[in-house]
Amino acid sequence: SISRVRQFGQERLNALTLMLLILIIGAGSFFWFGIVNHPTPHQLVNVPNKKFLERVENKFGYSIWEPPELGVGVLSEVPLSNGGRLIFGCTRDASAERHGYVFCYDEDFNLLWKKKLSESLEYGAGPMADYFSISPKLIEDLNGDGRQEIVVVLEHNYFPRKLVVLSETGDEISHYYHAGSLRQVETAEIIPGNGVKELVIAGVNNEYKAGILAVLNPFLMQGQSPQTNPNYTNVNQPQGNEYLYIKFPTTDFVDDSNRDSARLLSNRKGKLRVGLFNYPRAGLSDLVFFYFGEGMHLESVAVSDAYYRMYPQVFPDKPALDYNSSSLNHYFTELEYWDGESWISNRTSRSEK
């Protein structure tokens, strides 16, 4: 009958509609989970000409990680031994949700852990807002236990810098506040027999406007840099436990607007070559070279040609320096060492506590 034919047709139409709906849902699921939300392989999208990470895209060009509150981040180039990848919050916008954090993600960019490292500080000169950016420095096994440590530096505008060592699971191992920029943080085996790679830091101590070089045990360095002026002292931190902290003699070019700073030029099996420069006046032109042998003993000093060329430019009314002046070379051998309480002229290293 006509009614049975209509019923059969309606059933066929319903079946086709259901099949079409299933196909649409299946295609949509494949598109979403297989293409849009497909995590690997992925590619990193960086801010042009910078190392800042803007987002992470999968192979189909869809974003699988974005930091809308942060704006940009810095992705570690070295993955952790557990496969994790680190993203460092480099913004200085204290209102951003991800400000001052280190994030660790797995290979599919699922969050494993996050750690907030920035904080408000109290110095003798007054309070300092929670206004830090984070720079990754090292991801390395520092004590031979098969697990990596993460070394980062938090940077405030003028000072301080906060050096932090984390475990690969995000636990803080130690921290160290430094009243001035840290140009470099590298590892070297300086202290014999302790089974630890020490951290060698080079930069400037703002109180003295002088270049510095220090050796820190990354597991015992809690505290702050040597300061004698309360304005540069963190009122809530003890004196740091540096194995060695060296203050270089200042160049002739230090004044209210220009400071000296040190940087590592080479680091081979604990033997260091250090350059001392003055900025912003001289940019990155090394003015004096220092050579340290095993155990961080000073072996020689050399004043560069740039020092002699720069002197008459800065002081046109003064007599030119005698080239390769023995007195100038001797002056730069007179390093100062912090003994835990004061500056002394004799080399001293402090026992590990």
Short mmCIF file of C-alpha atoms in Angstrom, two decimals:
data_model
loop_
_atom_site.label_atom_id
_atom_site.label_comp_id
_atom_site.label_asym_id
_atom_site.label_seq_id
_atom_site.Cartn_x
_atom_site.Cartn_y
_atom_site.Cartn_z
CA SER A 1 0.00 0.00 0.00
CA ILE A 2 0.93 3.65 -0.36
CA SER A 3 1.29 4.09 3.45
CA ARG A 4 3.75 1.19 3.70
CA VAL A 5 5.82 2.66 0.86
CA ARG A 6 5.86 6.02 2.59
CA GLN A 7 6.85 4.39 5.89
CA PHE A 8 9.69 2.50 4.19
CA GLY A 9 10.89 5.69 2.52
CA GLN A 10 10.80 7.60 5.78
CA GLU A 11 12.81 4.86 7.53
CA ARG A 12 15.41 4.91 4.75
CA LEU A 13 15.60 8.71 5.00
CA ASN A 14 16.05 8.55 8.77
CA ALA A 15 18.79 5.94 8.40
CA LEU A 16 20.60 8.02 5.79
CA THR A 17 20.26 11.12 7.99
CA LEU A 18 21.70 9.23 10.97
CA MET A 19 24.60 7.92 8.87
CA LEU A 20 25.26 11.42 7.56
CA LEU A 21 25.19 12.79 11.10
CA ILE A 22 27.64 10.10 12.23
CA LEU A 23 29.93 10.94 9.32
CA ILE A 24 29.80 14.64 10.14
CA ILE A 25 30.58 13.99 13.81
CA GLY A 26 33.38 11.61 12.88
CA ALA A 27 34.89 14.05 10.42
CA GLY A 28 34.62 16.85 12.95
CA SER A 29 36.27 14.73 15.63
CA PHE A 30 39.04 13.75 13.25
CA PHE A 31 39.53 17.37 12.29
CA TRP A 32 39.64 18.54 15.90
CA PHE A 33 41.60 15.75 17.56
CA GLY A 34 43.62 14.68 14.56
CA ILE A 35 44.43 18.05 13.04
CA VAL A 36 43.56 21.01 15.25
CA ASN A 37 44.60 19.39 18.53
CA HIS A 38 47.29 17.12 17.12
CA PRO A 39 50.28 17.85 19.37
CA THR A 40 53.19 16.24 17.54
CA PRO A 41 55.12 16.95 15.55
CA HIS A 42 54.96 20.64 16.42
CA GLN A 43 56.78 23.79 15.46
CA LEU A 44 57.71 26.81 17.51
CA VAL A 45 56.69 30.29 16.40
CA ASN A 46 59.07 32.94 17.70
CA VAL A 47 58.80 36.69 17.78
CA PRO A 48 60.78 37.89 14.72
CA ASN A 49 64.51 38.36 15.36
CA LYS A 50 64.18 37.31 19.00
CA LYS A 51 64.28 34.12 21.04
CA PHE A 52 60.89 34.88 22.59
CA LEU A 53 58.26 32.22 22.05
CA GLU A 54 54.94 33.50 20.80
CA ARG A 55 53.08 30.21 20.38
CA VAL A 56 53.47 26.53 19.49
CA GLU A 57 51.75 25.14 16.39
CA ASN A 58 51.15 21.57 15.32
CA LYS A 59 52.13 20.34 11.87
CA PHE A 60 48.81 21.50 10.43
CA GLY A 61 49.39 25.09 11.53
CA TYR A 62 46.97 25.14 14.45
CA SER A 63 48.06 26.60 17.78
CA ILE A 64 48.44 24.09 20.62
CA TRP A 65 50.08 26.49 23.12
CA GLU A 66 49.63 30.22 23.51
CA PRO A 67 50.45 32.54 26.43
CA PRO A 68 47.74 35.22 26.21
CA GLU A 69 48.49 36.61 29.65
CA LEU A 70 52.24 36.46 29.18
CA GLY A 71 52.54 37.69 25.62
CA VAL A 72 55.83 35.92 25.00
CA GLY A 73 58.06 33.37 26.70
CA VAL A 74 61.50 31.85 26.28
CA LEU A 75 61.69 28.15 25.45
CA SER A 76 64.69 26.17 26.64
CA GLU A 77 66.79 24.73 23.85
CA VAL A 78 67.74 21.70 25.98
CA PRO A 79 64.97 19.27 26.99
CA LEU A 80 65.04 17.73 30.46
CA SER A 81 66.06 14.12 30.93
CA ASN A 82 62.41 13.29 31.63
CA GLY A 83 61.41 14.76 28.25
CA GLY A 84 60.05 17.99 29.68
CA ARG A 85 60.44 21.33 27.97
CA LEU A 86 60.72 24.58 29.89
CA ILE A 87 59.16 27.94 29.12
CA PHE A 88 60.36 30.95 31.09
CA GLY A 89 58.09 33.93 31.74
CA CYS A 90 60.15 36.84 30.51
CA THR A 91 57.54 39.56 30.88
CA ARG A 92 58.01 42.39 33.37
CA ASP A 93 54.28 43.06 33.55
CA ALA A 94 53.48 42.29 37.18
CA SER A 95 49.76 42.14 36.37
CA ALA A 96 50.24 39.21 33.98
CA GLU A 97 49.08 35.89 35.37
CA ARG A 98 52.23 34.13 34.23
CA HIS A 99 54.63 36.84 35.37
CA GLY A 100 57.75 35.49 37.09
CA TYR A 101 56.98 31.82 36.48
CA VAL A 102 58.90 28.91 35.03
CA PHE A 103 56.65 26.36 33.30
CA CYS A 104 57.52 22.78 32.43
CA TYR A 105 55.58 20.91 29.75
CA ASP A 106 55.79 17.37 28.44
CA GLU A 107 56.48 16.54 24.80
CA ASP A 108 52.79 17.14 23.96
CA PHE A 109 52.82 20.48 25.81
CA ASN A 110 50.75 19.30 28.74
CA LEU A 111 51.70 21.18 31.91
CA LEU A 112 53.91 19.14 34.26
CA TRP A 113 54.65 21.85 36.83
CA LYS A 114 55.03 25.58 37.29
CA LYS A 115 57.12 27.57 39.76
CA LYS A 116 56.87 31.25 40.66
CA LEU A 117 60.31 32.72 41.34
CA SER A 118 59.76 36.47 41.30
CA GLU A 119 58.87 38.36 44.47
CA SER A 120 58.77 41.77 46.10
CA LEU A 121 62.02 42.66 47.88
CA GLU A 122 63.12 45.01 50.63
CA TYR A 123 66.48 46.73 50.23
CA GLY A 124 68.10 49.37 52.37
CA ALA A 125 67.24 51.93 49.69
CA GLY A 126 63.57 50.92 49.88
CA PRO A 127 61.10 48.34 48.56
CA MET A 128 61.44 46.80 45.10
CA ALA A 129 58.31 45.68 43.29
CA ASP A 130 57.76 42.18 41.95
CA TYR A 131 59.02 43.23 38.55
CA PHE A 132 61.39 40.58 37.25
CA SER A 133 61.98 38.90 33.93
CA ILE A 134 63.53 35.44 33.79
CA SER A 135 66.47 34.35 31.67
CA PRO A 136 67.45 30.68 31.35
CA LYS A 137 71.17 30.08 31.84
CA LEU A 138 71.90 26.36 32.25
CA ILE A 139 70.19 22.99 32.18
CA GLU A 140 72.83 20.56 33.35
CA ASP A 141 73.53 17.73 35.80
CA LEU A 142 75.57 19.59 38.40
CA ASN A 143 76.36 16.76 40.81
CA GLY A 144 76.49 13.59 38.70
CA ASP A 145 73.29 12.01 40.04
CA GLY A 146 71.75 11.63 36.57
CA ARG A 147 69.17 14.36 37.17
CA GLN A 148 69.42 17.81 35.67
CA GLU A 149 69.39 21.09 37.52
CA ILE A 150 67.90 24.26 36.05
CA VAL A 151 69.76 27.55 36.55
CA VAL A 152 67.95 30.81 35.85
CA VAL A 153 68.57 34.50 36.50
CA LEU A 154 65.77 36.91 37.38
CA GLU A 155 66.54 40.46 36.30
CA HIS A 156 65.26 43.70 37.80
CA ASN A 157 65.74 47.00 35.98
CA TYR A 158 68.86 48.26 37.74
CA PHE A 159 69.53 45.66 40.43
CA PRO A 160 69.33 43.09 41.87
CA ARG A 161 69.72 39.86 40.00
CA LYS A 162 68.39 36.67 41.57
CA LEU A 163 70.23 33.48 40.65
CA VAL A 164 68.07 30.40 41.25
CA VAL A 165 68.82 26.67 40.99
CA LEU A 166 65.83 24.34 40.52
CA SER A 167 65.51 20.58 40.34
CA GLU A 168 64.02 19.10 37.17
CA THR A 169 60.78 18.61 39.14
CA GLY A 170 60.57 22.32 39.93
CA ASP A 171 61.79 22.33 43.55
CA GLU A 172 64.03 25.24 44.52
CA ILE A 173 67.50 24.08 45.59
CA SER A 174 69.15 27.43 46.30
CA HIS A 175 69.11 31.12 45.42
CA TYR A 176 71.55 34.01 45.47
CA TYR A 177 70.86 37.74 45.21
CA HIS A 178 73.44 39.86 43.43
CA ALA A 179 73.51 43.68 43.51
CA GLY A 180 74.35 44.14 39.86
CA SER A 181 74.15 42.57 36.43
CA LEU A 182 75.45 39.06 35.79
CA ARG A 183 76.94 38.95 32.32
CA GLN A 184 77.47 35.20 32.42
CA VAL A 185 76.77 32.11 34.47
CA GLU A 186 78.84 29.06 33.53
CA THR A 187 79.98 25.83 35.15
CA ALA A 188 83.52 24.79 36.02
CA GLU A 189 85.07 22.26 38.38
CA ILE A 190 86.98 24.56 40.71
CA ILE A 191 86.77 22.93 44.16
CA PRO A 192 88.60 19.60 44.15
CA GLY A 193 86.94 16.45 45.40
CA ASN A 194 83.40 17.65 46.06
CA GLY A 195 81.79 16.04 43.00
CA VAL A 196 80.00 19.28 42.05
CA LYS A 197 80.24 21.58 39.08
CA GLU A 198 80.55 25.07 40.52
CA LEU A 199 78.82 28.10 39.06
CA VAL A 200 81.18 30.82 37.86
CA ILE A 201 79.51 34.22 37.60
CA ALA A 202 80.91 37.38 36.00
CA GLY A 203 79.44 40.86 35.92
CA VAL A 204 79.31 44.08 37.91
CA ASN A 205 78.62 44.94 41.53
CA ASN A 206 76.68 48.20 41.38
CA GLU A 207 77.78 49.43 44.80
CA TYR A 208 81.43 49.54 43.74
CA LYS A 209 80.85 50.05 39.98
CA ALA A 210 83.47 47.34 39.64
CA GLY A 211 83.73 44.14 37.66
CA ILE A 212 83.40 40.94 39.70
CA LEU A 213 84.09 37.22 39.35
CA ALA A 214 82.74 34.66 41.81
CA VAL A 215 82.59 30.90 42.36
CA LEU A 216 79.44 29.44 43.93
CA ASN A 217 78.46 25.94 44.96
CA PRO A 218 74.99 25.66 43.36
CA PHE A 219 73.71 23.60 46.30
CA LEU A 220 75.07 25.85 49.07
CA MET A 221 74.99 29.41 47.74
CA GLN A 222 72.02 30.74 49.73
CA GLY A 223 72.22 34.48 50.52
CA GLN A 224 73.41 37.67 48.84
CA SER A 225 76.50 39.30 47.37
CA PRO A 226 79.09 41.17 49.49
CA GLN A 227 77.85 44.69 50.21
CA THR A 228 79.00 47.35 52.66
CA ASN A 229 76.48 50.06 51.74
CA PRO A 230 73.04 49.31 53.29
CA ASN A 231 71.29 50.72 50.21
CA TYR A 232 72.51 47.71 48.23
CA THR A 233 71.69 45.15 50.92
CA ASN A 234 68.65 42.87 50.90
CA VAL A 235 67.39 43.27 54.46
CA ASN A 236 65.83 39.79 54.51
CA GLN A 237 68.81 37.79 53.23
CA PRO A 238 71.99 36.63 54.98
CA GLN A 239 75.48 37.02 53.58
CA GLY A 240 76.00 34.55 50.74
CA ASN A 241 78.21 31.51 51.06
CA GLU A 242 80.53 32.18 48.11
CA TYR A 243 83.54 29.93 47.73
CA LEU A 244 85.36 32.85 46.12
CA TYR A 245 84.29 36.43 45.32
CA ILE A 246 86.75 38.71 43.49
CA LYS A 247 86.41 42.45 42.93
CA PHE A 248 88.59 43.79 40.13
CA PRO A 249 90.38 47.15 40.38
CA THR A 250 88.35 49.84 38.62
CA THR A 251 89.53 51.38 35.36
CA ASP A 252 90.21 55.10 34.92
CA PHE A 253 86.92 55.39 33.10
CA VAL A 254 84.51 54.74 35.99
CA ASP A 255 82.37 57.75 36.92
CA ASP A 256 78.76 58.51 37.84
CA SER A 257 77.51 57.30 34.45
CA ASN A 258 79.97 54.53 33.57
CA ARG A 259 80.73 51.26 35.34
CA ASP A 260 83.16 48.42 34.83
CA SER A 261 81.96 44.90 34.23
CA ALA A 262 83.67 41.54 33.80
CA ARG A 263 82.89 38.76 31.37
CA LEU A 264 84.21 35.28 30.73
CA LEU A 265 86.14 35.02 27.46
CA SER A 266 87.17 31.40 27.84
CA ASN A 267 86.56 28.63 30.35
CA ARG A 268 88.61 25.47 29.82
CA LYS A 269 88.90 22.88 32.56
CA GLY A 270 88.62 25.50 35.27
CA LYS A 271 91.19 27.83 33.67
CA LEU A 272 89.55 31.17 32.94
CA ARG A 273 90.28 34.15 30.73
CA VAL A 274 88.33 37.22 31.84
CA GLY A 275 87.82 40.56 30.10
CA LEU A 276 87.12 43.82 31.94
CA PHE A 277 85.21 46.50 30.04
CA ASN A 278 83.60 49.83 30.85
CA TYR A 279 80.05 50.63 29.79
CA PRO A 280 78.24 52.31 28.30
CA ARG A 281 81.26 54.47 27.42
CA ALA A 282 83.39 51.76 25.81
CA GLY A 283 80.69 49.28 24.87
CA LEU A 284 82.05 45.74 24.89
CA SER A 285 85.68 46.63 24.17
CA ASP A 286 87.81 44.67 26.61
CA LEU A 287 90.25 46.99 28.35
CA VAL A 288 92.06 44.54 30.62
CA PHE A 289 92.57 40.77 30.41
CA PHE A 290 92.98 38.49 33.43
CA TYR A 291 94.22 34.90 33.26
CA PHE A 292 93.33 32.48 36.06
CA GLY A 293 94.88 29.04 36.41
CA GLU A 294 93.74 25.99 38.36
CA GLY A 295 92.04 26.81 41.63
CA MET A 296 91.28 30.34 40.40
CA HIS A 297 94.79 31.65 41.08
CA LEU A 298 95.65 34.77 39.08
CA GLU A 299 98.50 34.00 36.68
CA SER A 300 98.83 37.17 34.60
CA VAL A 301 97.24 40.48 33.61
CA ALA A 302 97.41 42.40 30.33
CA VAL A 303 96.14 45.90 29.61
CA SER A 304 94.78 46.05 26.07
CA ASP A 305 95.61 48.52 23.31
CA ALA A 306 92.02 49.76 23.58
CA TYR A 307 92.78 51.09 27.07
CA TYR A 308 95.68 53.22 25.81
CA ARG A 309 93.69 54.48 22.81
CA MET A 310 90.69 55.37 24.91
CA TYR A 311 92.55 57.27 27.63
CA PRO A 312 93.42 60.43 25.61
CA GLN A 313 89.92 60.47 24.13
CA VAL A 314 88.34 60.58 27.59
CA PHE A 315 91.04 62.73 29.22
CA PRO A 316 92.38 65.03 26.49
CA ASP A 317 93.92 67.40 29.05
CA LYS A 318 95.97 64.70 30.75
CA PRO A 319 99.32 63.26 29.55
CA ALA A 320 99.00 60.09 27.54
CA LEU A 321 99.76 56.82 29.31
CA ASP A 322 103.08 55.11 28.70
CA TYR A 323 102.35 52.16 26.45
CA ASN A 324 102.63 48.82 28.25
CA SER A 325 103.04 50.64 31.55
CA SER A 326 104.39 48.31 34.22
CA SER A 327 102.71 50.34 36.97
CA LEU A 328 99.31 50.08 35.26
CA ASN A 329 99.73 46.34 34.79
CA HIS A 330 100.72 45.99 38.45
CA TYR A 331 97.70 48.04 39.54
CA PHE A 332 95.34 45.56 37.90
CA THR A 333 96.95 42.62 39.72
CA GLU A 334 95.74 44.06 43.04
CA LEU A 335 92.50 42.11 43.24
CA GLU A 336 90.29 42.29 46.30
CA TYR A 337 88.72 39.21 47.90
CA TRP A 338 85.73 38.98 50.21
CA ASP A 339 86.45 36.95 53.35
CA GLY A 340 82.86 36.90 54.58
CA GLU A 341 83.15 40.15 56.56
CA SER A 342 85.39 42.57 54.67
CA TRP A 343 87.54 43.08 51.58
CA ILE A 344 91.14 41.89 51.81
CA SER A 345 94.06 41.96 49.39
CA ASN A 346 95.28 38.40 49.98
CA ARG A 347 93.54 35.67 48.04
CA THR A 348 91.14 33.74 50.23
CA SER A 349 88.56 31.07 49.57
CA ARG A 350 85.88 30.14 52.03
CA SER A 351 85.28 26.57 53.12
CA GLU A 352 81.99 25.01 52.11
CA LYS A 353 79.34 24.98 54.83
#
